[in-house]
PDB file of C-alpha atoms and ligand atoms in Angstrom:
ATOM      1  CA  MET A   1      -0.216   0.186  -0.060  1.00 47.00           C
ATOM      2  CA  PRO A   2       0.958   3.674  -0.729  1.00 48.00           C
ATOM      3  CA  ASP A   3       1.994   5.661   2.154  1.00 57.00           C
ATOM      4  CA  ALA A   4      -0.337   7.172   4.301  1.00 63.00           C
ATOM      5  CA  THR A   5       0.522  10.930   2.474  1.00 84.00           C
ATOM      6  CA  HIS A   6      -0.400   9.733  -1.059  1.00 92.00           C
ATOM      7  CA  PRO A   7      -3.438  11.476  -2.083  1.00 96.00           C
ATOM      8  CA  CYS A   8      -5.617   8.254  -3.138  1.00 97.00           C
ATOM      9  CA  LEU A   9      -5.133   7.291   0.584  1.00 96.00           C
ATOM     10  CA  ARG A  10      -7.670  10.871   0.923  1.00 95.00           C
ATOM     11  CA  CYS A  11     -10.025   9.822  -1.924  1.00 98.00           C
ATOM     12  CA  GLY A  12     -11.144   6.781  -3.018  1.00 98.00           C
ATOM     13  CA  ALA A  13     -13.084   8.299  -5.499  1.00 98.00           C
ATOM     14  CA  CYS A  14     -12.412   5.813  -8.664  1.00 98.00           C
ATOM     15  CA  CYS A  15     -13.475   3.056  -6.600  1.00 98.00           C
ATOM     16  CA  ALA A  16     -16.704   4.461  -6.025  1.00 98.00           C
ATOM     17  CA  GLY A  17     -17.472   5.652  -9.724  1.00 93.00           C
ATOM     18  CA  PHE A  18     -16.590   2.905 -12.146  1.00 96.00           C
ATOM     19  CA  ARG A  19     -17.207  -0.453 -13.574  1.00 97.00           C
ATOM     20  CA  VAL A  20     -14.137  -2.265 -12.980  1.00 98.00           C
ATOM     21  CA  ALA A  21     -14.289  -5.378 -15.278  1.00 98.00           C
ATOM     22  CA  PHE A  22     -11.332  -7.732 -16.322  1.00 98.00           C
ATOM     23  CA  HIS A  23     -11.160 -10.835 -18.014  1.00 98.00           C
ATOM     24  CA  TRP A  24     -11.547 -13.948 -15.667  1.00 98.00           C
ATOM     25  CA  SER A  25      -7.795 -15.191 -15.993  1.00 98.00           C
ATOM     26  CA  GLU A  26      -7.008 -12.352 -13.700  1.00 98.00           C
ATOM     27  CA  THR A  27      -9.081 -13.999 -10.979  1.00 98.00           C
ATOM     28  CA  ASP A  28      -7.731 -17.090  -8.895  1.00 98.00           C
ATOM     29  CA  ALA A  29      -9.739 -19.535 -10.970  1.00 97.00           C
ATOM     30  CA  CYS A  30      -6.998 -19.215 -13.723  1.00 97.00           C
ATOM     31  CA  GLU A  31      -3.680 -20.756 -12.251  1.00 97.00           C
ATOM     32  CA  GLY A  32      -1.488 -17.410 -11.791  1.00 96.00           C
ATOM     33  CA  GLY A  33      -4.629 -15.160 -11.210  1.00 98.00           C
ATOM     34  CA  LEU A  34      -4.419 -12.890  -8.294  1.00 97.00           C
ATOM     35  CA  THR A  35      -7.928 -11.446  -7.732  1.00 98.00           C
ATOM     36  CA  PRO A  36     -10.283 -13.228  -5.545  1.00 98.00           C
ATOM     37  CA  THR A  37     -13.068 -15.002  -7.629  1.00 98.00           C
ATOM     38  CA  ALA A  38     -15.436 -14.521  -4.571  1.00 98.00           C
ATOM     39  CA  LEU A  39     -15.304 -10.556  -4.951  1.00 98.00           C
ATOM     40  CA  THR A  40     -16.443 -10.818  -8.382  1.00 98.00           C
ATOM     41  CA  GLU A  41     -19.183 -11.556 -10.372  1.00 98.00           C
ATOM     42  CA  PRO A  42     -19.937 -12.786 -14.293  1.00 98.00           C
ATOM     43  CA  LEU A  43     -20.158  -9.799 -16.389  1.00 97.00           C
ATOM     44  CA  ASP A  44     -19.680 -12.279 -19.948  1.00 97.00           C
ATOM     45  CA  PRO A  45     -18.512 -15.188 -21.096  1.00 97.00           C
ATOM     46  CA  HIS A  46     -15.314 -13.707 -21.126  1.00 98.00           C
ATOM     47  CA  ARG A  47     -15.077 -10.616 -18.347  1.00 98.00           C
ATOM     48  CA  VAL A  48     -15.951 -10.506 -14.595  1.00 98.00           C
ATOM     49  CA  VAL A  49     -16.709  -7.135 -12.743  1.00 98.00           C
ATOM     50  CA  MET A  50     -15.589  -6.143  -9.025  1.00 98.00           C
ATOM     51  CA  ARG A  51     -18.718  -6.902  -6.399  1.00 98.00           C
ATOM     52  CA  GLY A  52     -20.462  -3.528  -6.042  1.00 98.00           C
ATOM     53  CA  THR A  53     -19.255  -1.785  -9.076  1.00 98.00           C
ATOM     54  CA  TYR A  54     -21.649  -2.888 -11.712  1.00 97.00           C
ATOM     55  CA  GLY A  55     -25.140  -2.238 -11.846  1.00 91.00           C
ATOM     56  CA  ALA A  56     -27.376   0.457 -10.478  1.00 89.00           C
ATOM     57  CA  ALA A  57     -26.011   3.729  -9.416  1.00 88.00           C
ATOM     58  CA  PRO A  58     -24.057   4.755  -6.697  1.00 91.00           C
ATOM     59  CA  LEU A  59     -21.273   2.215  -7.173  1.00 96.00           C
ATOM     60  CA  ARG A  60     -18.788   1.121  -4.762  1.00 98.00           C
ATOM     61  CA  CYS A  61     -16.513  -1.321  -5.257  1.00 98.00           C
ATOM     62  CA  GLU A  62     -17.339  -3.745  -2.445  1.00 98.00           C
ATOM     63  CA  GLN A  63     -13.029  -3.821  -1.435  1.00 98.00           C
ATOM     64  CA  LEU A  64     -13.473  -0.082  -0.383  1.00 98.00           C
ATOM     65  CA  ARG A  65     -12.685   0.621   2.879  1.00 98.00           C
ATOM     66  CA  GLY A  66     -13.106   4.063   4.485  1.00 98.00           C
ATOM     67  CA  HIS A  67     -14.650   6.618   3.465  1.00 97.00           C
ATOM     68  CA  VAL A  68     -14.793   8.590   0.020  1.00 98.00           C
ATOM     69  CA  ALA A  69     -12.857  11.620   0.522  1.00 97.00           C
ATOM     70  CA  THR A  70     -11.757  11.330   3.337  1.00 96.00           C
ATOM     71  CA  ASP A  71     -10.240   8.745   4.425  1.00 96.00           C
ATOM     72  CA  ALA A  72     -10.362   5.488   2.172  1.00 97.00           C
ATOM     73  CA  HIS A  73      -7.981   2.475   1.032  1.00 97.00           C
ATOM     74  CA  CYS A  74      -8.576  -0.896  -1.052  1.00 98.00           C
ATOM     75  CA  GLY A  75      -8.749  -4.131   1.291  1.00 98.00           C
ATOM     76  CA  ILE A  76      -7.163  -6.239  -1.437  1.00 98.00           C
ATOM     77  CA  TYR A  77      -3.967  -3.926  -2.740  1.00 97.00           C
ATOM     78  CA  PRO A  78      -2.164  -6.415  -3.442  1.00 98.00           C
ATOM     79  CA  LEU A  79      -4.193  -8.520  -5.521  1.00 98.00           C
ATOM     80  CA  ARG A  80      -6.666  -5.983  -7.010  1.00 98.00           C
ATOM     81  CA  PRO A  81      -6.745  -6.524 -10.766  1.00 98.00           C
ATOM     82  CA  SER A  82      -5.609  -4.521 -13.857  1.00 98.00           C
ATOM     83  CA  PRO A  83      -8.042  -1.828 -14.052  1.00 98.00           C
ATOM     84  CA  CYS A  84      -7.303  -0.870 -10.727  1.00 98.00           C
ATOM     85  CA  ARG A  85      -3.528  -0.963 -11.389  1.00 97.00           C
ATOM     86  CA  GLU A  86      -3.785   0.915 -14.748  1.00 97.00           C
ATOM     87  CA  LEU A  87      -5.768   3.979 -13.387  1.00 97.00           C
ATOM     88  CA  LYS A  88      -2.803   6.337 -12.865  1.00 95.00           C
ATOM     89  CA  ALA A  89      -3.502   9.175 -10.240  1.00 98.00           C
ATOM     90  CA  ALA A  90      -3.449  12.659 -11.969  1.00 98.00           C
ATOM     91  CA  TRP A  91      -0.144  13.837 -11.672  1.00 97.00           C
ATOM     92  CA  GLU A  92       1.444  11.366  -9.978  1.00 95.00           C
ATOM     93  CA  ASP A  93       3.990  10.346 -12.824  1.00 94.00           C
ATOM     94  CA  GLY A  94       3.821  14.001 -14.258  1.00 95.00           C
ATOM     95  CA  ALA A  95       1.093  13.334 -16.601  1.00 97.00           C
ATOM     96  CA  PRO A  96      -2.706  14.180 -16.253  1.00 97.00           C
ATOM     97  CA  SER A  97      -5.691  11.614 -15.808  1.00 98.00           C
ATOM     98  CA  ALA A  98      -9.030  12.037 -17.228  1.00 97.00           C
ATOM     99  CA  GLN A  99     -10.547   9.205 -15.336  1.00 97.00           C
ATOM    100  CA  CYS A 100      -8.938  10.600 -11.824  1.00 98.00           C
ATOM    101  CA  ASP A 101     -10.046  13.684 -12.370  1.00 98.00           C
ATOM    102  CA  LYS A 102     -13.769  12.643 -13.552  1.00 98.00           C
ATOM    103  CA  ALA A 103     -14.069  10.651 -10.334  1.00 98.00           C
ATOM    104  CA  ARG A 104     -12.600  13.208  -7.865  1.00 98.00           C
ATOM    105  CA  ILE A 105     -15.280  15.805  -9.041  1.00 98.00           C
ATOM    106  CA  ALA A 106     -18.386  13.301  -9.138  1.00 97.00           C
ATOM    107  CA  HIS A 107     -17.531  13.244  -5.491  1.00 97.00           C
ATOM    108  CA  GLY A 108     -17.252  16.608  -5.032  1.00 97.00           C
ATOM    109  CA  MET A 109     -13.934  16.697  -5.180  1.00 98.00           C
ATOM    110  CA  ALA A 110     -10.882  19.208  -6.940  1.00 98.00           C
ATOM    111  CA  PRO A 111      -8.724  17.507  -9.527  1.00 98.00           C
ATOM    112  CA  LEU A 112      -5.268  16.922  -8.261  1.00 98.00           C
ATOM    113  CA  THR A 113      -2.697  19.035  -9.219  1.00 97.00           C
ATOM    114  CA  PRO A 114       1.017  18.633  -9.271  1.00 95.00           C
ATOM    115  CA  ALA A 115       1.228  20.863  -5.487  1.00 94.00           C
ATOM    116  CA  ASP A 116      -0.307  17.546  -4.425  1.00 93.00           C
ATOM    117  CA  TRP A 117       2.433  15.541  -4.611  1.00 92.00           C
ATOM    118  CA  ARG A 118       5.059  17.809  -3.268  1.00 85.00           C
ATOM    119  CA  ASP A 119       4.799  16.212  -0.082  1.00 71.00           C
ATOM    120  CA  ALA A 120       3.466  12.881  -0.996  1.00 69.00           C
TER     121      ALA A 120
HETATM  122  S1  LIG B 201      -9.759   9.416  -8.276  1.00 67.10           S
HETATM  123 FE1  LIG B 201      -7.756   9.640  -8.131  1.00 67.10          FE
HETATM  124  S2  LIG B 201      -7.060  10.519  -6.564  1.00 67.10           S
HETATM  125 FE2  LIG B 201      -9.028   9.097  -6.085  1.00 67.10          FE
HETATM  126  S3  LIG B 201      -7.832   7.075  -5.195  1.00 67.10           S
HETATM  127 FE3  LIG B 201      -8.516   7.285  -7.631  1.00 67.10          FE
HETATM  128  S4  LIG B 201      -6.892   7.757  -8.275  1.00 67.10           S
HETATM  129 FE4  LIG B 201      -6.455   8.393  -6.377  1.00 67.10          FE
HETATM  130  S1  LIG B 202     -10.483  -3.635  -6.062  1.00 67.10           S
HETATM  131 FE1  LIG B 202      -9.431  -1.787  -4.767  1.00 67.10          FE
HETATM  132  S2  LIG B 202      -8.501  -0.496  -6.130  1.00 67.10           S
HETATM  133 FE2  LIG B 202      -9.954  -1.568  -7.301  1.00 67.10          FE
HETATM  134  S3  LIG B 202     -11.697  -0.742  -7.640  1.00 67.10           S
HETATM  135 FE3  LIG B 202     -11.950  -2.174  -5.855  1.00 67.10          FE
HETATM  136  S4  LIG B 202     -11.295  -0.929  -3.748  1.00 67.10           S
HETATM  137 FE4  LIG B 202     -10.739   0.053  -5.681  1.00 67.10          FE
END
């Protein structure tokens, strides 16, 4: 898990805003898969979704711990699937992130800026 000053640990918005879908082979039903199958549900013959991220709004991954916009973290961080690993926080690596911005705005937070990373 990132250290406590990481802006994502005061956010969690992307875990409560998007469908998190990925190929079933990322689950532990497949040799080498990481994400526990029990924490997912089928989406189509090839893909599963994290429970809580599919269906009627509001969406919230069941593995999100804490409170969005205050203190939030992933309960299965080492086992999270590829969409979670690939969604970059805006400016963490010096680049914008439209998904991060969209999620934060939807939860009433300002988009991150490079200044948010100075002490992270
Ligand atoms: S919306 Fe952005 S800042 Fe918030 S948890 Fe996701 S990546 Fe991190
Ligand atoms: S698995 Fe973890 S990182 Fe991915 S959406 Fe759920 S709480 Fe967020």
